[in-house]
Short mmCIF file of C-alpha atoms in Angstrom, two decimals:
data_model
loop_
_atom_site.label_atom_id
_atom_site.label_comp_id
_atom_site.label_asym_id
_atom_site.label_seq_id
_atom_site.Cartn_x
_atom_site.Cartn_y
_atom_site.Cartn_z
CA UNK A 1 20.07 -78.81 103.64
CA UNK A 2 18.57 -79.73 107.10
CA UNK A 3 15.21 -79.01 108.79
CA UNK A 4 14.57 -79.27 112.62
CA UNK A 5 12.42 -78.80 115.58
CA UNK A 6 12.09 -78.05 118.99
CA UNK A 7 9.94 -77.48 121.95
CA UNK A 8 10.17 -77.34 125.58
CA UNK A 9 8.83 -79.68 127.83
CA UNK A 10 7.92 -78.20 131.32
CA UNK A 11 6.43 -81.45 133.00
CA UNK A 12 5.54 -84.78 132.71
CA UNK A 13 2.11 -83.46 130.63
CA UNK A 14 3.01 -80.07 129.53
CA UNK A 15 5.32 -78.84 127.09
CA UNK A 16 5.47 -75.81 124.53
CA UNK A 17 4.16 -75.44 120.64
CA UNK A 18 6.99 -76.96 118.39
CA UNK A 19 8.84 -74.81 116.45
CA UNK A 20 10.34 -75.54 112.93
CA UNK A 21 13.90 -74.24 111.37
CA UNK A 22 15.82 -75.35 108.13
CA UNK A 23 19.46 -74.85 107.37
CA UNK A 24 22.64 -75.43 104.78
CA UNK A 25 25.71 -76.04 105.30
CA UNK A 26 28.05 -74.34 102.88
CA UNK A 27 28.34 -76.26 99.39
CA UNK A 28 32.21 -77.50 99.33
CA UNK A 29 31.59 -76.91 95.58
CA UNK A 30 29.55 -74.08 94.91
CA UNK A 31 28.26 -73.47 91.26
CA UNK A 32 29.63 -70.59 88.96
CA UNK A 33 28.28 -67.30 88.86
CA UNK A 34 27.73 -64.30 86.04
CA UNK A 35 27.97 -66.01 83.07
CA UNK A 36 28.51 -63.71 80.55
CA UNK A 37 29.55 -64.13 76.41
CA UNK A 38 31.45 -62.49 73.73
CA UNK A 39 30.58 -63.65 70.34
CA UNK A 40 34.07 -63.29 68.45
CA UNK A 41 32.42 -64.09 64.73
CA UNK A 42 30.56 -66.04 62.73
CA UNK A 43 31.38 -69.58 64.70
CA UNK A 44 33.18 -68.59 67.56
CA UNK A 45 32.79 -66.64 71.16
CA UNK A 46 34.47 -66.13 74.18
CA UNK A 47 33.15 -67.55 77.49
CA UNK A 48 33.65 -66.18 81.29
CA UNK A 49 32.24 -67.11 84.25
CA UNK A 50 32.95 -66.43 88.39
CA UNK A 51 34.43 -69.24 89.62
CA UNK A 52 33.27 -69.41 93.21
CA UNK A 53 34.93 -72.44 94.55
CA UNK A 54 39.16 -73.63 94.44
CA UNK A 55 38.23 -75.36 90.94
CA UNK A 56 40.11 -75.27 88.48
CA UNK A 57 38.76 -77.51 85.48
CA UNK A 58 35.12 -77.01 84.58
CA UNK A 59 32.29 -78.77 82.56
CA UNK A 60 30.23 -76.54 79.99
CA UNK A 61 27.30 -78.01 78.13
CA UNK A 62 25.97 -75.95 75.48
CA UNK A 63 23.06 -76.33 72.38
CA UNK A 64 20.85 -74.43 69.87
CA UNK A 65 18.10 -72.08 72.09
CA UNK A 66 15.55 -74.37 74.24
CA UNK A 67 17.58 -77.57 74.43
CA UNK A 68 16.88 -79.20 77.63
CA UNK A 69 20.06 -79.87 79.65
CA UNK A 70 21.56 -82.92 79.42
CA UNK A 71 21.34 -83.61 75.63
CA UNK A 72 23.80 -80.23 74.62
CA UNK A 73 27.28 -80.66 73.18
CA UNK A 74 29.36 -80.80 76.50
CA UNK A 75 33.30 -80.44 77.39
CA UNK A 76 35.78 -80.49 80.02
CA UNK A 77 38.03 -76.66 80.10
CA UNK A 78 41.02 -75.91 82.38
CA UNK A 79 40.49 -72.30 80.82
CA UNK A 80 38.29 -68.90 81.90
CA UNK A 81 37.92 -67.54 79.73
CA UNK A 82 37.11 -70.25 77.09
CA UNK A 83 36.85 -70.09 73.67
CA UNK A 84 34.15 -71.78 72.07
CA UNK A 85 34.08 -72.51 68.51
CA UNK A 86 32.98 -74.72 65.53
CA UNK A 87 29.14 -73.03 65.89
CA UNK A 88 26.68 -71.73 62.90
CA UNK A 89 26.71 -68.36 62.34
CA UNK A 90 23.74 -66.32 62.79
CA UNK A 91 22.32 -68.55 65.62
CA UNK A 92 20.72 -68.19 69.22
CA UNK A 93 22.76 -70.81 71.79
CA UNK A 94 22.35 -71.20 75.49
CA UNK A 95 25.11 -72.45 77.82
CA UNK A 96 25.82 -73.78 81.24
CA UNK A 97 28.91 -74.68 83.26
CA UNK A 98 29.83 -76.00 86.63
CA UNK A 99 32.90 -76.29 88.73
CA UNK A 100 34.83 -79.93 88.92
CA UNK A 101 36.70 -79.37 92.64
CA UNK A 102 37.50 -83.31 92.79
CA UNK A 103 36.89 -86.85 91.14
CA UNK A 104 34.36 -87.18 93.93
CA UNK A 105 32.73 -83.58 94.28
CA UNK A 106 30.93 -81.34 91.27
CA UNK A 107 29.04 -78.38 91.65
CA UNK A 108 25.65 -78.26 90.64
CA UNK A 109 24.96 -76.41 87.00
CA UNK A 110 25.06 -72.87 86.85
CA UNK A 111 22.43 -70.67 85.65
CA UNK A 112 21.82 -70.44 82.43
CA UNK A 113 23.33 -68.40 79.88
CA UNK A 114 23.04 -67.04 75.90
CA UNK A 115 24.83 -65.69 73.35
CA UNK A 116 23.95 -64.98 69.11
CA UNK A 117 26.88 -65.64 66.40
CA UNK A 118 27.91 -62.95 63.83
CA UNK A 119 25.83 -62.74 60.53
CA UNK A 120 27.83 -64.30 57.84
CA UNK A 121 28.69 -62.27 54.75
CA UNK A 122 26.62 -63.55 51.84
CA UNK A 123 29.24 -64.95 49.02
CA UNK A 124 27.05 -67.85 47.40
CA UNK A 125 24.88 -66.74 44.68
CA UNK A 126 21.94 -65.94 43.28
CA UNK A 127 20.68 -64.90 47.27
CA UNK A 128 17.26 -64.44 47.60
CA UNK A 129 14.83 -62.88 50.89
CA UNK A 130 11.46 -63.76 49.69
CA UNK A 131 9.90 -62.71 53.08
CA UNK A 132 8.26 -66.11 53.70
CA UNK A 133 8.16 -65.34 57.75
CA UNK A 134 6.67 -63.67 59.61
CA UNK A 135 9.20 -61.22 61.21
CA UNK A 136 12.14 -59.06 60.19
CA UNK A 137 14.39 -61.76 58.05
CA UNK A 138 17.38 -63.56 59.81
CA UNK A 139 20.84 -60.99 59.79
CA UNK A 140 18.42 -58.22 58.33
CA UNK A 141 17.22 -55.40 59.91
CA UNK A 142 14.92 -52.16 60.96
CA UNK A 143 15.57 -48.89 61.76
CA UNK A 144 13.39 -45.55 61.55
CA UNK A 145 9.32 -44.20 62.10
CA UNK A 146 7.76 -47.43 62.26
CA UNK A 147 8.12 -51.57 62.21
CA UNK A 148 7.94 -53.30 58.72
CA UNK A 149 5.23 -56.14 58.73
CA UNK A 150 5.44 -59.39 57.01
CA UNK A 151 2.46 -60.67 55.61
CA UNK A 152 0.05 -60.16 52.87
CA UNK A 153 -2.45 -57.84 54.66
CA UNK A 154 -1.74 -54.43 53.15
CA UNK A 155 -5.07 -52.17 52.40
CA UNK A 156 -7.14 -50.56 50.07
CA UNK A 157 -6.28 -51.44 46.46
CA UNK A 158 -2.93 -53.48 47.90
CA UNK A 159 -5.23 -55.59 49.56
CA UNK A 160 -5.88 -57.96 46.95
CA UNK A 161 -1.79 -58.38 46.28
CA UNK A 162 -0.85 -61.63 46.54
CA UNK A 163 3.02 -62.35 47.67
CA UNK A 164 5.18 -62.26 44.43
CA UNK A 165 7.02 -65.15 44.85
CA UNK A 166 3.78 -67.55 44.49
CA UNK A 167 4.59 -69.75 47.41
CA UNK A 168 1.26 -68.49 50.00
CA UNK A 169 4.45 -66.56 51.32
CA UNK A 170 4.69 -62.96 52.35
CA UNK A 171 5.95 -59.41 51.19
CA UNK A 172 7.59 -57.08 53.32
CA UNK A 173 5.68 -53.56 53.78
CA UNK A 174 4.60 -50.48 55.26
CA UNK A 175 1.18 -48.97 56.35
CA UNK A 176 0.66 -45.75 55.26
CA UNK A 177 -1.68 -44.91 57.57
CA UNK A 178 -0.99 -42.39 60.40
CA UNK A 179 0.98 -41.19 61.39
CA UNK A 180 2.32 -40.40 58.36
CA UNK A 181 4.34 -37.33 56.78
CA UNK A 182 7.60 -36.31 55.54
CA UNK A 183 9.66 -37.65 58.84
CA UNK A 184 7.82 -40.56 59.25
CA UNK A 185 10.97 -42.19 57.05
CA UNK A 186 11.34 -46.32 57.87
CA UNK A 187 14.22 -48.68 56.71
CA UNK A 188 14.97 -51.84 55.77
CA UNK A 189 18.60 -52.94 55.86
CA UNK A 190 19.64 -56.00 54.33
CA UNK A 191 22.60 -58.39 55.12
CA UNK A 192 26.03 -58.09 53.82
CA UNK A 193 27.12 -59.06 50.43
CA UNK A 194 30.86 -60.19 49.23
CA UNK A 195 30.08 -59.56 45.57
CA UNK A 196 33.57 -60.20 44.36
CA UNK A 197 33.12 -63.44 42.99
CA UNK A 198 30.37 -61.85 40.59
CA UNK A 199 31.28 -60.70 36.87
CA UNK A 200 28.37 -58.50 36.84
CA UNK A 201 26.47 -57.89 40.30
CA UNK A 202 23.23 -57.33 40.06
CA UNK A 203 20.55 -56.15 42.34
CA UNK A 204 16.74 -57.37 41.56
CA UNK A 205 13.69 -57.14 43.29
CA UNK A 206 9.83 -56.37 43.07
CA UNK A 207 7.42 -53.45 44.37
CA UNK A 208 3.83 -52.52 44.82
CA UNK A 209 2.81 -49.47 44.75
CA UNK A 210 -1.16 -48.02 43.43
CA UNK A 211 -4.31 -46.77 44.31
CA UNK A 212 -7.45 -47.41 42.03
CA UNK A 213 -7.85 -43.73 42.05
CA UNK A 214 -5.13 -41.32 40.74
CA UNK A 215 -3.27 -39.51 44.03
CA UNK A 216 -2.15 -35.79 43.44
CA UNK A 217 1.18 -37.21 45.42
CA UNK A 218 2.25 -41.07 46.70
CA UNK A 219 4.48 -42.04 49.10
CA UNK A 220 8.05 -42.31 48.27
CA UNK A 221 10.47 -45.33 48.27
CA UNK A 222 14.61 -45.03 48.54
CA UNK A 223 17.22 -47.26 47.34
CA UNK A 224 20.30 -47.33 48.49
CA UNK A 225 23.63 -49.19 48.49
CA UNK A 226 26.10 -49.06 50.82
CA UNK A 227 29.61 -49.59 49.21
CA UNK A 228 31.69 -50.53 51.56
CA UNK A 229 32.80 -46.95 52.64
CA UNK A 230 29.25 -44.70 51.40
CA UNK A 231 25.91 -44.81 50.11
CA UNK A 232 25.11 -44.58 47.12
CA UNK A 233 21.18 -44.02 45.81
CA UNK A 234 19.99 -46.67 43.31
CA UNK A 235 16.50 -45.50 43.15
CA UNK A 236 13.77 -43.15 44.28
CA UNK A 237 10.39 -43.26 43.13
CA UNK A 238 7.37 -41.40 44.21
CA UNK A 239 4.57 -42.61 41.45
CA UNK A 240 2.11 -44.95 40.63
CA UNK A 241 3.93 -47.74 39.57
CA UNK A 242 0.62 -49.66 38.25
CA UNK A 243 -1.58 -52.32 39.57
CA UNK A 244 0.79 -55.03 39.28
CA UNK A 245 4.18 -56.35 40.58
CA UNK A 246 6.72 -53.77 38.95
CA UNK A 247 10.52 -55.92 38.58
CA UNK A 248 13.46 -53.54 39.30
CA UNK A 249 16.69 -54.67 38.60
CA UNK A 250 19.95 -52.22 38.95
CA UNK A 251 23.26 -53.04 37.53
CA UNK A 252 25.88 -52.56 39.59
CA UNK A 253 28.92 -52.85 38.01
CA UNK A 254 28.71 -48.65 37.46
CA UNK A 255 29.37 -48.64 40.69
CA UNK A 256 32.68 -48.39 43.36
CA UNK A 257 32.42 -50.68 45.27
CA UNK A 258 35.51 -50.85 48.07
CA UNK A 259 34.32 -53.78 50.22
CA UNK A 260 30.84 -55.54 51.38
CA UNK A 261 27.90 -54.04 49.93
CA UNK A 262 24.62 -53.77 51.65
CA UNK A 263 20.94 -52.13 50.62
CA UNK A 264 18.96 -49.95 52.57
CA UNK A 265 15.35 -49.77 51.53
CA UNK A 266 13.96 -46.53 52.73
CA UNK A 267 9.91 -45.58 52.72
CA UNK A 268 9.12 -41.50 53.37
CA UNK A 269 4.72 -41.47 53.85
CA UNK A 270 4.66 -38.05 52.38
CA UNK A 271 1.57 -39.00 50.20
CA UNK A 272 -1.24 -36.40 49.92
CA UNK A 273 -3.16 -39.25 51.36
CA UNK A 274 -0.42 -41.48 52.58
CA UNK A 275 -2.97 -44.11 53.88
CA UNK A 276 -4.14 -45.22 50.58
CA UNK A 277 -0.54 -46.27 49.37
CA UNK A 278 1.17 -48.68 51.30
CA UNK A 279 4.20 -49.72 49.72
CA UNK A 280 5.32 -53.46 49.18
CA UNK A 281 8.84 -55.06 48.40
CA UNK A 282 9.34 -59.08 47.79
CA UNK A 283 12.05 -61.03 46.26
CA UNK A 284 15.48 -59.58 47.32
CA UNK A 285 17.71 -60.76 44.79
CA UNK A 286 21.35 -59.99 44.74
CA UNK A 287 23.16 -62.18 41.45
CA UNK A 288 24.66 -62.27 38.47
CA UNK A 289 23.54 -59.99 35.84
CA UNK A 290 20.43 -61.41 34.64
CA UNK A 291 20.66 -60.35 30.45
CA UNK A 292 17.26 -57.84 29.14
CA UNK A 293 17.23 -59.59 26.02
CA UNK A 294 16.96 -57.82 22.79
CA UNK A 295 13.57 -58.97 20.89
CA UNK A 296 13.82 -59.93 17.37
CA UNK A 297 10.82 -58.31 15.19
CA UNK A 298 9.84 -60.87 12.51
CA UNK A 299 8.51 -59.87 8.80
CA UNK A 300 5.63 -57.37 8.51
CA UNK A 301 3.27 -59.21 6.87
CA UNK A 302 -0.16 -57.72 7.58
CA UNK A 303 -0.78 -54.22 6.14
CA UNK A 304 -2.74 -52.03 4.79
CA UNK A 305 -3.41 -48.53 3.36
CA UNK A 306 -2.45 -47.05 6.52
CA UNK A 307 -2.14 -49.67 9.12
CA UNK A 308 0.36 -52.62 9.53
CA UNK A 309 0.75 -55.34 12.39
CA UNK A 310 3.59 -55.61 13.72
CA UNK A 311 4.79 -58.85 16.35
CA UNK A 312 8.16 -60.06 17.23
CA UNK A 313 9.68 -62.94 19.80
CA UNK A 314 11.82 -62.93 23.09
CA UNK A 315 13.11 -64.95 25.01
CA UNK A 316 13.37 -63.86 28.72
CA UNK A 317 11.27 -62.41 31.25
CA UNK A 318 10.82 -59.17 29.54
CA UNK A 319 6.74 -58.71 29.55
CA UNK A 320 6.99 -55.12 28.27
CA UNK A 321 8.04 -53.41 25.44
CA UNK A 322 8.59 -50.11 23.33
CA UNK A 323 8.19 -49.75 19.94
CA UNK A 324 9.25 -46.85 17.50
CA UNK A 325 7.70 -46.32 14.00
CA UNK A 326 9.34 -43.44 11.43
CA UNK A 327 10.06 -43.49 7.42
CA UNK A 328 12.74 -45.53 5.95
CA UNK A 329 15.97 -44.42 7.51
CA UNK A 330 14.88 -42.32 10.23
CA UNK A 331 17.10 -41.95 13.39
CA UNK A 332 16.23 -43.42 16.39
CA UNK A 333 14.55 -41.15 18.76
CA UNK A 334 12.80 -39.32 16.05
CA UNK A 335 9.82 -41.73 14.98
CA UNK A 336 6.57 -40.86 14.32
CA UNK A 337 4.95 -43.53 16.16
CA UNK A 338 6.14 -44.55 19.84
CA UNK A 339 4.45 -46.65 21.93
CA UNK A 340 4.77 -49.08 24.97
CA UNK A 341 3.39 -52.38 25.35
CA UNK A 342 2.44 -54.36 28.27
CA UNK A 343 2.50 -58.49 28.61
CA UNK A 344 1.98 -58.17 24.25
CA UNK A 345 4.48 -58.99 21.65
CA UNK A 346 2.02 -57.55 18.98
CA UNK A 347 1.00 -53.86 18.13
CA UNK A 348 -1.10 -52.76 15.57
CA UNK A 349 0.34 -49.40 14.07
CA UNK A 350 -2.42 -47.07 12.44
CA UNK A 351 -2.18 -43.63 10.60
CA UNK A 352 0.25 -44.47 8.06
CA UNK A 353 0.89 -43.06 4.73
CA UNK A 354 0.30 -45.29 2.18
CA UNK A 355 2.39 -47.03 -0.57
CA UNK A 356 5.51 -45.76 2.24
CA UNK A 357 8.43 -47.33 3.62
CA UNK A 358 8.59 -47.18 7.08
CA UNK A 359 11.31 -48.33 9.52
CA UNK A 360 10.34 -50.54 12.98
CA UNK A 361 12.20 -50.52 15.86
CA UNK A 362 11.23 -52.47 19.60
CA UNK A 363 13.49 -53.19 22.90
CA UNK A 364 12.50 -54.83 25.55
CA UNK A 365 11.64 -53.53 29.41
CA UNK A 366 12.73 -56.28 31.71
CA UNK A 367 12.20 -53.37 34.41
CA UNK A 368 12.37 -50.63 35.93
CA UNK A 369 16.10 -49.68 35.60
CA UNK A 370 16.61 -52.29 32.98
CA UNK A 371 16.13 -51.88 29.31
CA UNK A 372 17.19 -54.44 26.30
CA UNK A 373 19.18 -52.76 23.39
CA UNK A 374 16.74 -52.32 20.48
CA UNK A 375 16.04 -54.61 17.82
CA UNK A 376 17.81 -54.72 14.88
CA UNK A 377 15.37 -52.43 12.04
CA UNK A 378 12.83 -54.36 10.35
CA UNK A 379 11.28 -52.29 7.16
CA UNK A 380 7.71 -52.57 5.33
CA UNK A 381 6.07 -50.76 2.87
CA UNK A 382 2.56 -49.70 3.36
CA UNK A 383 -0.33 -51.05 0.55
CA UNK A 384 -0.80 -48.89 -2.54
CA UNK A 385 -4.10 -47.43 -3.01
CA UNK A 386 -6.33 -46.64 -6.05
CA UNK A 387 -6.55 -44.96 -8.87
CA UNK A 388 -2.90 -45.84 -9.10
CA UNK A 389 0.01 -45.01 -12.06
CA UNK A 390 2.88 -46.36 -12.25
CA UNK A 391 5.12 -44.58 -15.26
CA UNK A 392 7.99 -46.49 -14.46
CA UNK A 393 10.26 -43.72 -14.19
CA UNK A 394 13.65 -43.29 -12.76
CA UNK A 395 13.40 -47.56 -12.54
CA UNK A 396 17.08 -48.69 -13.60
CA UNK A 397 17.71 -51.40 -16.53
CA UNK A 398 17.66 -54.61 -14.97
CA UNK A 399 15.48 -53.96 -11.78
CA UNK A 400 11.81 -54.92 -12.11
CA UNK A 401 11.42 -55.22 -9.20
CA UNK A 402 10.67 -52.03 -7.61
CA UNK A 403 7.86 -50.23 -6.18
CA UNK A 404 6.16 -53.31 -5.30
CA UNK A 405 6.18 -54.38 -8.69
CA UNK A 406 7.59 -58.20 -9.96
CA UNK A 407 7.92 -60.08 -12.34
#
């Protein structure tokens, strides 16, 4: 580039206001042009450029979003296009080139340009999204009525939820405040999942959803997973699910699955009063099948005329339980006494018939969706009362030891 001047000069004292120019002179190298990328997969993507000069070998320097130019990964290419590979999936790169026309002579560096690698398929396992950012996860994403939010700033009685994974991370969720309605439907799609390598896949993860008060209706939360060729649903709930972190956890072996599997998490705010119930999800887990493990009840010990205490042991993360209660030898399903348990492994069973035999039953709930095999039965007999006989009739030869009696 030159500048210049020039101004007349009439006489020996008089001459005209200077005047001021600038000019180039063609590059004999000029710089590419229109840099434009293909990504091809996970670590690999096509590069073309306009070559604007009689080059015919190039430079490209490339690097990781924001590297300053200079301290990229460089190389020397006879080819345009050029295929670029040996990069991490899932990542943001920038890239430059510039034209080599002679030993002596390079073009200056192009403008800049960008590309993002393929997702990789998820094949490594247990795989967990625990939210801990602050935007929609790496490879996941968001379609649908509104944007998810990341953080631990839900309202009303969600307010107060703490992230599930106990790190001072995140949950992912949605405000149900307005709008809201039945078409105000958003979704969360995860990665992809190669599942092949798993005996027994299994999907786990947590949600949030209560008011303080009862709601005639709540908002409504979909579960779906896509199976390589359709959807299939895994859950829908539209309830108060307590005021706690509620673990879900879906086997799905029962399943077809024809190729990578994916899960869409869907939330419809077609609450009554949609604004009191946002709706919160942490802890994507996709992994072997975690076991519900079947508790074992231990002696009845404590009774009485009419009430006995029942406890028994797990071992697992099962914090909840159901228990079933009938006479000696009833089927299951037909007790007198059912009730569940939450974060106990003791229950105190009342209005029982004394001097009876009675039959105890508990399994465990590891979640929603996943339920232990009951226990194996455990029988007691209630305490007699008085005035008491015992006639001894219909005891056999040889067996004192019978209604309670010993010897």
């Amino acid at each position: 580039a030159y500048d210049w001047t020039v101004r007349a000069i009439c006489g020996p004292a008089d001459s005209s206001t200077v005047m001021s120019g600038s000019f180039s002179t063609p590059a004999t190298c000029p710089e590419p042009s229109a840099l434009t990328a293909t990504t091809l997969s996970t670590d690999s993507v096509e590069l073309i450029w306009t070559n604007n000069s009689t080059a015919s070998s190039f430079e490209i320097e490339y690097g990781v979003t924001g590297f300053t130019l200079g301290t990229g990964i460089s190389y020397i290419t006879s080819s345009n296009p050029d295929t670029l590979t040996g990069l991490a999936a899932a990542t943001n790169y920038q890239w430059y080139v510039r034209a080599i026309c002679s030993s002596v002579d390079t073009s200056i560096w192009s403008a800049v340009g960008s590309f993002v690698t393929d997702c990789a398929t998820i094949s490594a396992f247990p795989d967990v999204e625990s939210f801990d950012g602050t935007s929609t996860p790496v490879c996941w994403s968001e379609t649908g009525s509104e944007a998810w939010r990341y953080s631990t700033s839900a309202g009303y009685t969600a307010g107060t939820v703490l992230d599930h994974t106990g790190n001072s991370g995140n949950y992912a969720w949605i405000d149900g405040s307005s709008p809201s309605g039945p078409t105000q439907i958003s979704r969360l799609l995860s990665e992809f999942y190669d599942v092949s390598s798993l005996t027994t896949p299994q999907l786990e993860f947590y949600i949030y959803s209560h008011y303080a008060s009862a709601l005639p209706t709540y908002n409504t939360i979909e579960v779906e997973m896509y199976n390589g060729s359709t959807w299939d649903t895994i859950l829908v709930n539209q309830g108060d699910l307590e005021n706690r972190w509620r673990r879900v956890a879906a086997d799905l072996s029962g399943y077809t699955i024809t190729g990578n599997i994916q899960f869409r998490f869907s939330i419809t705010e077609n609450g009554s009063t949609a604004f009191y119930n946002d709706i919160l999800l942490d802890d994507i887990t996709v992994q072997e099948l975690a076991p519900c493990n079947t508790p074992v009840v231990n002696p009845v010990s404590i009774v009485g005329l009419s009430t006995a205490t029942i406890d028994w042991s797990s071992n697992g993360f099962d914090d909840d339980f159901q228990i079933e209660i009938g006479p000696a030898g009833f089927p299951l399903g037909t007790g007198s006494i059912t009730a569940t348990i939450l974060g106990d492994t003791s229950y105190n069973a009342t209005g029982l018939m004394a001097s009876t035999s009675y039959d105890v039953y508990v399994r465990s709930l590891c979640g929603i969706l996943d339920t232990s095999s009951w226990s194996l039965v455990s029988t007691f007999k209630t305490a007699t009362g008085v005035p008491y006989l015992e006639t001894f009739e219909g005891v056999a030869n040889g067996s004192p030891n019978q209604n309670g009696w010993s010897n």
